[in-house]
Coordinates of C-alpha atoms in Angstrom, one line a residue:
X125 CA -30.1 -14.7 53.8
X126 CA -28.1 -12.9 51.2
X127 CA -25.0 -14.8 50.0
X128 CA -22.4 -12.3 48.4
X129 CA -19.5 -15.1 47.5
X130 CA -22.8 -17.3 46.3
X131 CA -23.9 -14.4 44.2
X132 CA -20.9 -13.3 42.7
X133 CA -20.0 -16.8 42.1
X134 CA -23.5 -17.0 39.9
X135 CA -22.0 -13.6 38.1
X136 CA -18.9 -14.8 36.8
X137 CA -20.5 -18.4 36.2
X138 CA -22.7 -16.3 33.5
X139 CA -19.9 -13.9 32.5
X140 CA -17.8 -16.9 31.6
X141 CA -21.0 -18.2 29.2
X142 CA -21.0 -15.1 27.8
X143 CA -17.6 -14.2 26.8
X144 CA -16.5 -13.7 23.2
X145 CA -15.3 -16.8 21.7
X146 CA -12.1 -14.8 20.1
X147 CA -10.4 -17.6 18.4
X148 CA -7.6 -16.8 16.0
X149 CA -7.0 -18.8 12.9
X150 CA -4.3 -18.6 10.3
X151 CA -3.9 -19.1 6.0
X152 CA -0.7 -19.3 4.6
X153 CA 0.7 -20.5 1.0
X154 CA 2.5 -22.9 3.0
X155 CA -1.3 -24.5 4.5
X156 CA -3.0 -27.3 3.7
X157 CA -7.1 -27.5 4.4
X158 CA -6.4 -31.1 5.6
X159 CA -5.4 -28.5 8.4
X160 CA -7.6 -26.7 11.0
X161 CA -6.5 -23.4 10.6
X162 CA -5.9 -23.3 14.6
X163 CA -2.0 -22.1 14.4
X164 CA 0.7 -20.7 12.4
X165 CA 2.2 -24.3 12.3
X166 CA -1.4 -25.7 11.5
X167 CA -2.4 -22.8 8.7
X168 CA -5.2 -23.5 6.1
X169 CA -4.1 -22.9 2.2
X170 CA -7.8 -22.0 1.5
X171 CA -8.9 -17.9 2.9
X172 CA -12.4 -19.5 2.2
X173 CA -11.7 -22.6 4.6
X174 CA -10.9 -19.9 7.5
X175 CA -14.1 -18.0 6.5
X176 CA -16.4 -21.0 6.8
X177 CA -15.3 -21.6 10.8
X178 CA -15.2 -18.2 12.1
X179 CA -17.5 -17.2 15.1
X180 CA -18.2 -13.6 16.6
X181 CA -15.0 -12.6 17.9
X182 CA -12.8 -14.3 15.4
X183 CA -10.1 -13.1 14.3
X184 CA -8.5 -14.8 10.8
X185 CA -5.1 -13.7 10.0
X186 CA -3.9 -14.0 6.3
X187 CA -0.1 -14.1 5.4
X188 CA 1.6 -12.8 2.4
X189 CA 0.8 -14.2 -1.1
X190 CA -1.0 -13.8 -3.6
X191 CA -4.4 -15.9 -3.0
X192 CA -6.8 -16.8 -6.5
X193 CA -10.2 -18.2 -5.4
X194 CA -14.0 -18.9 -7.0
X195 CA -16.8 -19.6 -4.9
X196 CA -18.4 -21.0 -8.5
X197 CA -15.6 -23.8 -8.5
X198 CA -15.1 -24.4 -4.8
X199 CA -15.8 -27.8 -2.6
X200 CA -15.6 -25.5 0.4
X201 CA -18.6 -23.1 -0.5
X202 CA -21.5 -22.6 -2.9
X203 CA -21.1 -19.4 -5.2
X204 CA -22.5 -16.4 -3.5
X205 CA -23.9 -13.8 -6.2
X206 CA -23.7 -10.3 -6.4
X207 CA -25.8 -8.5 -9.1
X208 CA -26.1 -8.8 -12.9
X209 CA -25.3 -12.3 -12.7
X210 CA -21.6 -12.1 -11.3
X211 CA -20.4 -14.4 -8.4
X212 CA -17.8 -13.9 -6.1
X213 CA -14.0 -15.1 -5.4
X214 CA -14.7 -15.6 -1.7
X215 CA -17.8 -15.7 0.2
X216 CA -18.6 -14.6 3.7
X217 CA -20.4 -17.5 5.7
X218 CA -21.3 -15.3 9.5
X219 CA -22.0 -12.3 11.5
X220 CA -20.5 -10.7 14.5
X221 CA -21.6 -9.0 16.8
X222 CA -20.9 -5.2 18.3
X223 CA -19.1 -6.6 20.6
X224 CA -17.4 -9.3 19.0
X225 CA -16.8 -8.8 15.1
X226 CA -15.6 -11.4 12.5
X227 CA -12.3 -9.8 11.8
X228 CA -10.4 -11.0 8.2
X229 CA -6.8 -9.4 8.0
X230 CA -3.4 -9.3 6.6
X231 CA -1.6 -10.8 9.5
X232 CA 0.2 -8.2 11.4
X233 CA 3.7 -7.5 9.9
X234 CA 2.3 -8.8 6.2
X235 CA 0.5 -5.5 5.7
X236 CA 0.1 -4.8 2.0
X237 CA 1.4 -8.4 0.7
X238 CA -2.1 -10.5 0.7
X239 CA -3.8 -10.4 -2.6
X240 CA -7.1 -11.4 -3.4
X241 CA -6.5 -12.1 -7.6
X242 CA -10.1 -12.5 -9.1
X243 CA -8.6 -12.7 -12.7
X244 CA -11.0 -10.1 -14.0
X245 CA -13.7 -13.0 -13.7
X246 CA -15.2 -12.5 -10.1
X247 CA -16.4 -9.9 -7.7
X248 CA -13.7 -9.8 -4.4
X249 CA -15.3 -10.4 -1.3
X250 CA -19.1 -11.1 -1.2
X251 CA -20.2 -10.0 2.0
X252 CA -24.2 -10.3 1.4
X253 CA -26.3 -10.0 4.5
X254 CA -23.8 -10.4 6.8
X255 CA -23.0 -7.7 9.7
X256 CA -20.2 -6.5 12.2
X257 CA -17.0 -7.7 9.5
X258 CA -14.0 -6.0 9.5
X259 CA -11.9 -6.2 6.8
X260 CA -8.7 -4.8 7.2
X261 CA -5.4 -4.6 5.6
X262 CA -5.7 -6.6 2.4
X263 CA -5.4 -6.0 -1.6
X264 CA -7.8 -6.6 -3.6
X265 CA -6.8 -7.4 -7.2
X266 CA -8.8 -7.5 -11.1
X267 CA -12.0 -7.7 -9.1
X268 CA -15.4 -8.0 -11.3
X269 CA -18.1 -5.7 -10.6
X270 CA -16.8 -5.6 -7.0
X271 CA -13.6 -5.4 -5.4
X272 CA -15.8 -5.9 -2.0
X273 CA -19.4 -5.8 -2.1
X274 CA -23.2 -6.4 -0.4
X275 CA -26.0 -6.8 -2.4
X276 CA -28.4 -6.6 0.5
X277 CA -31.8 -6.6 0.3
X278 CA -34.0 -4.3 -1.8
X279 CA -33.2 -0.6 -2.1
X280 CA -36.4 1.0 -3.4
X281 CA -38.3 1.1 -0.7
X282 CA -39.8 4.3 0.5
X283 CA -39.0 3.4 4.4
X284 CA -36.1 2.1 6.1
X285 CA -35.9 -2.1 6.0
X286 CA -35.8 -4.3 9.1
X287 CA -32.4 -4.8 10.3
X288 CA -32.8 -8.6 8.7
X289 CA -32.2 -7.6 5.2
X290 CA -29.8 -4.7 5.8
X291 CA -25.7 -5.7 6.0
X292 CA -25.1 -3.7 9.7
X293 CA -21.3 -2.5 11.6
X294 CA -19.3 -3.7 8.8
X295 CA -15.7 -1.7 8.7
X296 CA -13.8 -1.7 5.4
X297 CA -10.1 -0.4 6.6
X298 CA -6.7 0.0 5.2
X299 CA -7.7 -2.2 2.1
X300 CA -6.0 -1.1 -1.2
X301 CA -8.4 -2.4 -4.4
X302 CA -6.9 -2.2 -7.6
X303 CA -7.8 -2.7 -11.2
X304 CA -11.5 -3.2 -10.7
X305 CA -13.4 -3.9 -14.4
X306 CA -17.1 -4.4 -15.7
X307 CA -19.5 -4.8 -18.5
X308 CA -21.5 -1.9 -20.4
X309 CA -24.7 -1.6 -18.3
X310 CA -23.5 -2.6 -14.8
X311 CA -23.1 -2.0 -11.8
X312 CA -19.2 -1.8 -11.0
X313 CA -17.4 0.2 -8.1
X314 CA -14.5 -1.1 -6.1
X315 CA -16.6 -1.1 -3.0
X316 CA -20.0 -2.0 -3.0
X317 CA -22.4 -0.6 0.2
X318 CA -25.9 -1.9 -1.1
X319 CA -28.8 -1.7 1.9
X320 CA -26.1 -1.0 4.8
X321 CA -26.3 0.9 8.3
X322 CA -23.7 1.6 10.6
X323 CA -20.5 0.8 7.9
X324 CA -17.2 2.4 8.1
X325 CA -14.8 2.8 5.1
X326 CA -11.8 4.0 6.2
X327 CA -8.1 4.3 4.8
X328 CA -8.5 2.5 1.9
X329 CA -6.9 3.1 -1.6
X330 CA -8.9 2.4 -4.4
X331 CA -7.2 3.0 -8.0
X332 CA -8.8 2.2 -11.6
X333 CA -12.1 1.4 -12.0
X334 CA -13.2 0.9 -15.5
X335 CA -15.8 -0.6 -17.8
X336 CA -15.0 -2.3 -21.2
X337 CA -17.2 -0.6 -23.5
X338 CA -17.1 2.6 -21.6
X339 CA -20.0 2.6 -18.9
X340 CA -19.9 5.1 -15.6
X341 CA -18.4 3.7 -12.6
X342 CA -17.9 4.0 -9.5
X343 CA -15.1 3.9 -6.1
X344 CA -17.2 3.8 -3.8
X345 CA -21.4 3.1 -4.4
X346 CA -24.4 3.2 -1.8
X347 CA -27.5 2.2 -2.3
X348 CA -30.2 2.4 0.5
X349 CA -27.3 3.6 3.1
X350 CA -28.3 4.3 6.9
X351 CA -25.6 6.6 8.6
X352 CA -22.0 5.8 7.3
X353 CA -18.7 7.3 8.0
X354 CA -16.7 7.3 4.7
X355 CA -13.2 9.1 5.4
X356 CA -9.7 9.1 5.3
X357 CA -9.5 7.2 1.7
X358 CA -7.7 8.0 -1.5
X359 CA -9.8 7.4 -4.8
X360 CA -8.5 8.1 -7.7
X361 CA -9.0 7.2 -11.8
X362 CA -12.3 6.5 -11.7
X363 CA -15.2 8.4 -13.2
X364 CA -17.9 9.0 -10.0
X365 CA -15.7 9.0 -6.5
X366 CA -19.3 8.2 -4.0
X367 CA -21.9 7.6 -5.7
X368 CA -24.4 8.2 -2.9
X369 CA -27.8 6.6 -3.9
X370 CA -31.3 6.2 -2.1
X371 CA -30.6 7.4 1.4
X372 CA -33.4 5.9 3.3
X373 CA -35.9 7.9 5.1
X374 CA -36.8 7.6 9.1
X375 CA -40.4 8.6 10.1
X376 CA -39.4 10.9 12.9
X377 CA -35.6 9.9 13.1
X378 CA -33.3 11.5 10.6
X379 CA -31.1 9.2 9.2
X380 CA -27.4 10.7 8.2
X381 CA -23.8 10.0 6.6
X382 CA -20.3 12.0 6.1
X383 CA -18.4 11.9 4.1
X384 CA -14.7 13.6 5.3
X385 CA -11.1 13.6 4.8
X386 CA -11.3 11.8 1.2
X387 CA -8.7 12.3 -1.7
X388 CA -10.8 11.9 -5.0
X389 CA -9.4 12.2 -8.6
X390 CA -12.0 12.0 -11.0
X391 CA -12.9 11.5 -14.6
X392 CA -16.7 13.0 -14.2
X393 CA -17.9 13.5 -11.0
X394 CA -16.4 13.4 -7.4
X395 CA -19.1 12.7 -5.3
X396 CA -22.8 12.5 -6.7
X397 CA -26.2 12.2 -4.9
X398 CA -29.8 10.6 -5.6
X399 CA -32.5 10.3 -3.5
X400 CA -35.6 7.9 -4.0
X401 CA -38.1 8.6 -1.1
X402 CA -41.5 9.4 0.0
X403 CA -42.1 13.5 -0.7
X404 CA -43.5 13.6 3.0
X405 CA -40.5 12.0 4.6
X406 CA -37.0 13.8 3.3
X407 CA -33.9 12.0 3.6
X408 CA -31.6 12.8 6.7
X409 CA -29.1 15.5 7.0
X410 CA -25.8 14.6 5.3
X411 CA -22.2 15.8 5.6
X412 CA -19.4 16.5 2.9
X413 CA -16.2 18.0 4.9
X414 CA -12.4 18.4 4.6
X415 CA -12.0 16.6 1.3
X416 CA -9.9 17.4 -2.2
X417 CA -11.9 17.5 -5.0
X418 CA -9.5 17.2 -8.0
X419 CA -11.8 17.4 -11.4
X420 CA -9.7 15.9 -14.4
X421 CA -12.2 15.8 -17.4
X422 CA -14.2 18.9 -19.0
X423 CA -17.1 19.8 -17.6
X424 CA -17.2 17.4 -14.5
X425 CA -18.6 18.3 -11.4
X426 CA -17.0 18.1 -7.9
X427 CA -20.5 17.6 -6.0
X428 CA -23.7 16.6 -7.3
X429 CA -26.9 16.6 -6.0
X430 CA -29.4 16.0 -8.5
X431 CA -32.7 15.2 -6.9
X432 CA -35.6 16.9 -8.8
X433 CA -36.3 13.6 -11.1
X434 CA -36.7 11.3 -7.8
X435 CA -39.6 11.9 -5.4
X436 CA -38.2 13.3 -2.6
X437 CA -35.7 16.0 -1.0
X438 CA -32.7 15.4 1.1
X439 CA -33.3 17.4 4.2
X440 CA -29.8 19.0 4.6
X441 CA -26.5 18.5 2.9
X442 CA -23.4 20.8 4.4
X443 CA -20.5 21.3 2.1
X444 CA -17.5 22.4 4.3
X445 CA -14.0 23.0 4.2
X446 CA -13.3 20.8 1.2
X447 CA -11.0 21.8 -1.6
X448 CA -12.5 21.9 -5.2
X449 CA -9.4 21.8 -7.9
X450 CA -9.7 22.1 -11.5
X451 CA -7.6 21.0 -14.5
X452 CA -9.4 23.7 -16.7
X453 CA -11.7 26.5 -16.3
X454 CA -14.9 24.2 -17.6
X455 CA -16.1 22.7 -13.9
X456 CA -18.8 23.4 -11.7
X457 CA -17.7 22.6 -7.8
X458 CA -21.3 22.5 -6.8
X459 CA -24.3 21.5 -9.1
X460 CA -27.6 21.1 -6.7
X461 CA -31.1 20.7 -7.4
X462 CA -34.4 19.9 -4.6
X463 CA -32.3 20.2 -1.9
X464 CA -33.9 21.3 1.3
X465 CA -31.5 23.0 2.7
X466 CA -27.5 23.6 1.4
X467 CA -24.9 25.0 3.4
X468 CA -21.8 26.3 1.8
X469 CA -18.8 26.5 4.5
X470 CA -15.3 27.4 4.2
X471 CA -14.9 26.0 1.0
X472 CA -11.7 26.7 -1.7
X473 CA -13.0 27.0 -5.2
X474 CA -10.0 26.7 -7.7
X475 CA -9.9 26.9 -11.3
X476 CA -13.7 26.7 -11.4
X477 CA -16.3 27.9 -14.3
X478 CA -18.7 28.0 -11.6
X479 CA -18.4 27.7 -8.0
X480 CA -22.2 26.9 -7.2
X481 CA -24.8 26.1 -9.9
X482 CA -28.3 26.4 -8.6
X483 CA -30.4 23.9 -10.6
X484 CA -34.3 24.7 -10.9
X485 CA -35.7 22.1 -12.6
X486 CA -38.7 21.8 -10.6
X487 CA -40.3 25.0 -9.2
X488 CA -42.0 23.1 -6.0
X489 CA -38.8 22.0 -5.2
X490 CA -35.6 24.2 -5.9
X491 CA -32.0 23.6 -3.9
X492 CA -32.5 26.0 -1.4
X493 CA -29.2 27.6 -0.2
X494 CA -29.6 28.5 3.8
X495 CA -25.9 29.8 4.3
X496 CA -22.8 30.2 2.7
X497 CA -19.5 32.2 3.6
X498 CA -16.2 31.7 4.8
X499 CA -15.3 30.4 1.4
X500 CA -12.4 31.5 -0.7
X501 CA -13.1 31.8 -4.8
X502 CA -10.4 31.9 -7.6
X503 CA -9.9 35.0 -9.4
X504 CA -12.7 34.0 -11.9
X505 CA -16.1 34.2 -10.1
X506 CA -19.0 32.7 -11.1
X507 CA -22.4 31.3 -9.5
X508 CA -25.0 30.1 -11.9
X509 CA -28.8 30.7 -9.9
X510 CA -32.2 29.2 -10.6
X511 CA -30.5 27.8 -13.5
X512 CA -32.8 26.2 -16.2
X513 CA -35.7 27.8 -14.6
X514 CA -38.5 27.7 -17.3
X515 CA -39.6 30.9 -16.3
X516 CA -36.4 32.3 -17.5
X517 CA -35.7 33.9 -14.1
X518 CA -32.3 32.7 -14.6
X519 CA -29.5 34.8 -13.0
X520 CA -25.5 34.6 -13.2
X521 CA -23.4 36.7 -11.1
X522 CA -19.7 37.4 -12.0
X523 CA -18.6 39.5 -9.4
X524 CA -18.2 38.1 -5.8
X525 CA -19.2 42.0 -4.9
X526 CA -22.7 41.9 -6.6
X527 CA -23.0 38.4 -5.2
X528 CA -22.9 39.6 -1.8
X529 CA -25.4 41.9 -2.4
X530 CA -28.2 39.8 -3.1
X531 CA -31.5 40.1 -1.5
X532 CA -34.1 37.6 -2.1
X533 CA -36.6 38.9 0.5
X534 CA -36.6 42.0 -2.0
X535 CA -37.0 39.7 -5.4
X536 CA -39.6 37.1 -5.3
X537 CA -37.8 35.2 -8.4
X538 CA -34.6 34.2 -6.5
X539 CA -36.5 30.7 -5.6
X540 CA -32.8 29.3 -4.7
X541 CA -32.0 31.6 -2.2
X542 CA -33.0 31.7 1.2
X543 CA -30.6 34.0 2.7
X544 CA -30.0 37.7 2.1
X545 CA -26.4 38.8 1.5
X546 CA -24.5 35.6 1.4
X547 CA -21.0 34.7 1.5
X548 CA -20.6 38.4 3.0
X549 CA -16.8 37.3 4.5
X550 CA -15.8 35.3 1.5
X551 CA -12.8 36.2 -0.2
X552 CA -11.0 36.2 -3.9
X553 CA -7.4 34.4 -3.6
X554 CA -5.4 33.5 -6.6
X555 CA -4.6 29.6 -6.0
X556 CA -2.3 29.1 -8.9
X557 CA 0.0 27.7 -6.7
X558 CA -2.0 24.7 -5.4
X559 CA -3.0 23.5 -9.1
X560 CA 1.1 22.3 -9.7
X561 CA 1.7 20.9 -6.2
X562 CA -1.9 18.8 -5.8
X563 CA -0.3 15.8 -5.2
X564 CA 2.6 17.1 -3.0
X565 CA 0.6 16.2 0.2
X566 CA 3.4 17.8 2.4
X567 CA 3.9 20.7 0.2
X568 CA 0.3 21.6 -0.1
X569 CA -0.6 21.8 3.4
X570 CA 1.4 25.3 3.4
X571 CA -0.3 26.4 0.3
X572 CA -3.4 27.4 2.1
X573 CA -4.8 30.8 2.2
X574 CA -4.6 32.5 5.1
X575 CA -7.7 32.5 7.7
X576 CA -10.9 35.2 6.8
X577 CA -11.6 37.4 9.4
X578 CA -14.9 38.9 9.4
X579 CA -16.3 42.0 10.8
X580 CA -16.3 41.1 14.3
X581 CA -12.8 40.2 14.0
X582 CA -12.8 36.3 14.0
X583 CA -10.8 34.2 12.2
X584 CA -12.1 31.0 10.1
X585 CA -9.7 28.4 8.4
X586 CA -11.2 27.6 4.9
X587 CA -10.1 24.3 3.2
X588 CA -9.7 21.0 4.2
X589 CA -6.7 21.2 6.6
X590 CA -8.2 22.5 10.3
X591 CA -5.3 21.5 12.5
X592 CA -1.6 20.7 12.0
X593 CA -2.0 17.0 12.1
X594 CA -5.2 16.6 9.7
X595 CA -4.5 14.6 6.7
X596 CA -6.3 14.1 4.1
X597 CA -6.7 10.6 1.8
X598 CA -5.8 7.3 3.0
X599 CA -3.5 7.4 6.1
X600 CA -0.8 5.2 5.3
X601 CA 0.8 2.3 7.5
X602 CA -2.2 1.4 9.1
X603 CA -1.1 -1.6 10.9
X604 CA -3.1 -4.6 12.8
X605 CA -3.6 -5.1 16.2
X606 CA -0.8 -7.7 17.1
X607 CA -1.4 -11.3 17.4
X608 CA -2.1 -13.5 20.6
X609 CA -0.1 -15.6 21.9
X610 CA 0.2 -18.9 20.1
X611 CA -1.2 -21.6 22.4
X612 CA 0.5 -24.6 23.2
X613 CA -0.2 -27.4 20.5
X614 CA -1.9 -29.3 23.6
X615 CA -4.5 -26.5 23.5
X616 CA -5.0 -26.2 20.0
X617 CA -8.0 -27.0 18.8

C-alpha cells in the first residue's frame, strides 16, 4: 500500500543529499593560514588558501587590502600557466556547478578596496579549465598578459570541442583591471576568454592595456567562444576593445554572442572579428548593439570583420543602435569582408571618413549587406562598396541621396549588395554637439537626434540609448549579495 509520509520522508531524505554545500569562507590582512578560513574571526591571509577549499556553492569573501601573490613561489599551489610561458598570481583549483557556482568576491561593503597586485610579473587570476566561477567585485592590478584569463583547450579546431576542454558559466562582474602590460609578440588583454561557452562579462572597467615594445592588444580577447553575453563594461586606452576570434561552428545548431551596452575608447580598433572554420559550416549569428564607439587614433576602425583570409564566413552579424564617434574625419565605422549576411540598424555615424566600407577581397565570398536603415550619418557621407575588388568594380557614394538609390538587381557588379534601395529612412544630422560632451554620460543622453519616421509614419530611436533608464559602460556600485549569518564558533568548521 502507498505510504505518502514514507515517500515524502524518502524525498526530503535525497533533497537533503543533494543540497548545495554553500559554505562561506573569509581572507583578510589580518588572517593567518594557520586558520581555516571558516569566519571573519577565523579569516585566512592567503586568497589562494580560500581558493584551494572551495566547493560548488562556495562563496569566499575577500576584505579590503591590497593582496601580492605567485603561484610560481607558493607552498599552497603549483604554478598554473597561461600562454607564452607566463604563470599566474592566483590559481583556481574547482568547478561549480549551474546551480551552485564557486563565487570569489570583495566582501560586501569592501567593494572596490581588494587588490590583486601581480607586480607586472604574473597573469591575475588563472582560471584554466574550470567552469561556473563568478568573480565579482575585485581590482585587478599590473597584471601580465592577463588581468584574468583561461587558456582552455585548443582553439583551431573546425568543430565545436567537448564540454571537457572548454571553461563553461563563468561570470566576470563588477571587476575593475587596471594597468595590464606584455611582451612584443604576445598575447595580452585584461580579460582573457580562450575556448569558453556560456561566459558573462559584465560591469567591469578595464583601463590601460599596453605592450613594451609596442605590440597590439587587447581588453577583452576570445578565442574559440560559444555564446557569450559581453555588456555593460567600460574599456578604454587600449588598442582593440573585443577582439572576437574563432567563433566555433555547430553542425545544425548556430552558435551566437552579443555584444551590448559597452563603452570602448580605442587606439585602433573597437571591436574586431576573425573567424577560422570549415567553409561548409559558417559561424553563428552574432550581435553588436547599443554600444559607443569612440575612435581616438587615424585611421582606426569602429568594427571589423575581416574574414576573407580565414576559411569560413560568419553567418550573420547585426550592427544596431550603437554610436560610432570620431576624433577626426580619417575613420571607417564599419570595415566588413565574407560576411554572410550584415545588417546595419539604427546606427549614429559621427565624424566618420566612411560610414560602411565593403571589402571584396575575395569574389566567392564578399560581405553581403541584407539591410540597413534607420541610421543617422554626419554631414560628410561616405560608403566605400566592393572596395579593393580586383575587377575594379569599385564604387564610392557621397551623397546619402544616390546611396539610396542603388539597385543591385539592375547592376550585376554590386557583389556587396543584396538589397535594392537601402537605408531609404536614414537621415543626415549634424552631431557636433556629441563629439565635446562624449564623456558627459548624463549630458549625452539628451544629445540624441530625434526619432526617424518613415513613410508609414513610424518612429525608430537610432543610437544606443532605447529607453530612459539604458546606460551604457560599466554600471557603477554594483554591490554583493550580503553575507550569511556568521555561525556560532561551536558550528564552525
Amino acid at each position: 500500500m502507498f505510504n505518502f509520509t514514507q515517500t515524502l520522508t524518502a524525498l526530503l531524505l535525497v533533497g537533503a543529499c543533494t543540497a548545495s554545500h554553500a559554505a562561506e569562507y573569509w581572507i583578510s590582512k589580518k588572517g593567518s593560514d594557520a586558520n581555516n578560513c571558516s569566519s571573519a574571526s577565523l579569516s585566512c591571509l592567503s586568497i589562494q588558501k580560500g581558493l584551494n577549499i572551495l566547493k560548488p556553492g562556495d562563496i569566499l569573501n575577500i576584505d579590503e587590502g591590497t593582496y601580492i601573490e605567485d603561484s610560481t613561489n607558493s607552498t599552497l599551489t603549483s604554478k598554473c600557466g597561461l600562454l607564452d610561458a607566463n604563470y599566474g598570481s592566483l590559481c583556481i583549483k574547482s568547478s561549480g556547478t549551474a546551480e551552485n557556482p564557486i563565487t570569489i568576491r570583495a566582501l560586501p561593503g569592501k567593494e572596490g578596496k581588494v587588490i590583486i597586485d601581480s607586480e607586472g610579473k604574473r597573469a591575475g587570476i588563472i582560471i584554466s579549465k574550470h567552469d561556473y566561477i563568478h568573480i565579482q567585485n575585485l581590482i585587478l592590478r599590473n597584471s601580465w598578459t592577463g588581468g584574468i584569463a583561461t587558456p582552455g583547450g585548443p582553439a583551431s579546431t573546425t568543430a565545436a570541442p567537448s564540454d571537457d576542454i572548454l571553461s563553461i558559466g563563468c561570470e566576470i562582474v563588477g571587476n575593475t583591471i587596471e594597468n595590464t602590460r606584455g611582451a612584443w609578440g604576445v598575447n595580452t588583454s585584461a580579460i582573457y576568454m580562450w575556448s569558453t561557452k556560456n561566459w558573462i562579462v559584465r560591469d567591469n572597467i578595464i583601463k590601460t592595456v599596453k605592450s613594451d615594445p609596442t605590440w597590439e592588444v587587447n581588453g577583452i580577447q576570445t578565442y574559440g567562444t560559444i555564446n557569450a553575453i559581453i555588456e555593460h563594461n567600460d574599456i578604454l586606452d587600449v588598442d582593440v576593445g573585443i577582439n572576437w576570434k574563432d567563433h566555433y561552428i555547430m553542425s545544425g545548431s548556430y552558435q551566437e554572442s552579443t555584444i551590448k551596452y559597452n563603452f570602448l575608447s580605442v587606439a585602433k580598433t573597437g571591436i574586431r572579428i576573425s573567424i577560422r572554420a570549415d567553409k561548409s559550416n559558417p559561424a553563428g549569428d552574432n550581435q553588436i548593439e547599443n554600444n559607443i564607439i569612440e575612435l581616438i587614433n587615424e585611421s582606426s576602425v569602429g568594427i571589423a570583420a575581416y574574414l576573407a583570409g580565414a576559411n569560413g564566413m560568419s553567418r550573420e552579424l547585426t550592427v544596431k543602435n550603437n554610436l560610432f564617434i570620431g576624433r577626426n574625419l580619417k575613420h571607417v565605422a564599419i570595415n566588413a569582408d565574407a560576411l554572410k549576411s550584415l545588417r546595419v540598424i539604427g546606427n549614429i555615424f559621427s565624424n566618420m571618413e566612411a560610414a560602411v566600407s565593403l571589402r571584396l577581397q575575395d569574389t566567392s565570398r564578399p560581405a553581403r549587406l541584407t539591410e540597413s536603415n534607420f541610421n543617422v550619418f554626419d554631414t560628410a557621407f561616405q560608403i566605400l562598396h566592393d572596395r579593393y575588388d580586383p575587377s575594379g568594380d569599385s564604387e564610392t557614394y557621397k551623397q546619402l541621396g544616390q546611396w539610396q538609390q542603388v539597385k543591385p538587381s539592375a547592376d550585376a557588379t554590386l557583389l556587396s549588395l543584396a538589397i535594392d534601395n537601402p537605408d531609404g529612412s536614414s537621415i543626415q544630422y549634424d552631431s557636433s554637439r556629441i563629439r565635446t560632451t562624449l564623456i558627459a554620460e548624463d549630458d549625452f543622453r539628451n544629445q540624441m537626434p530625434p526619432p526617424i519616421t518613415n513613410t508609414k509614419g513610424e518612429h525608430y530611436q537610432p543610437g544606443p540609448y532605447q529607453n530612459t533608464n539604458d546606460i551604457v559602460g560599466a554600471r557603477k556600485n554594483i554591490i554583493s549579495a550580503p553575507l550569511a549569518p556568521e555561525k556560532p564558533k561551536s558550528q564552525q568548521l
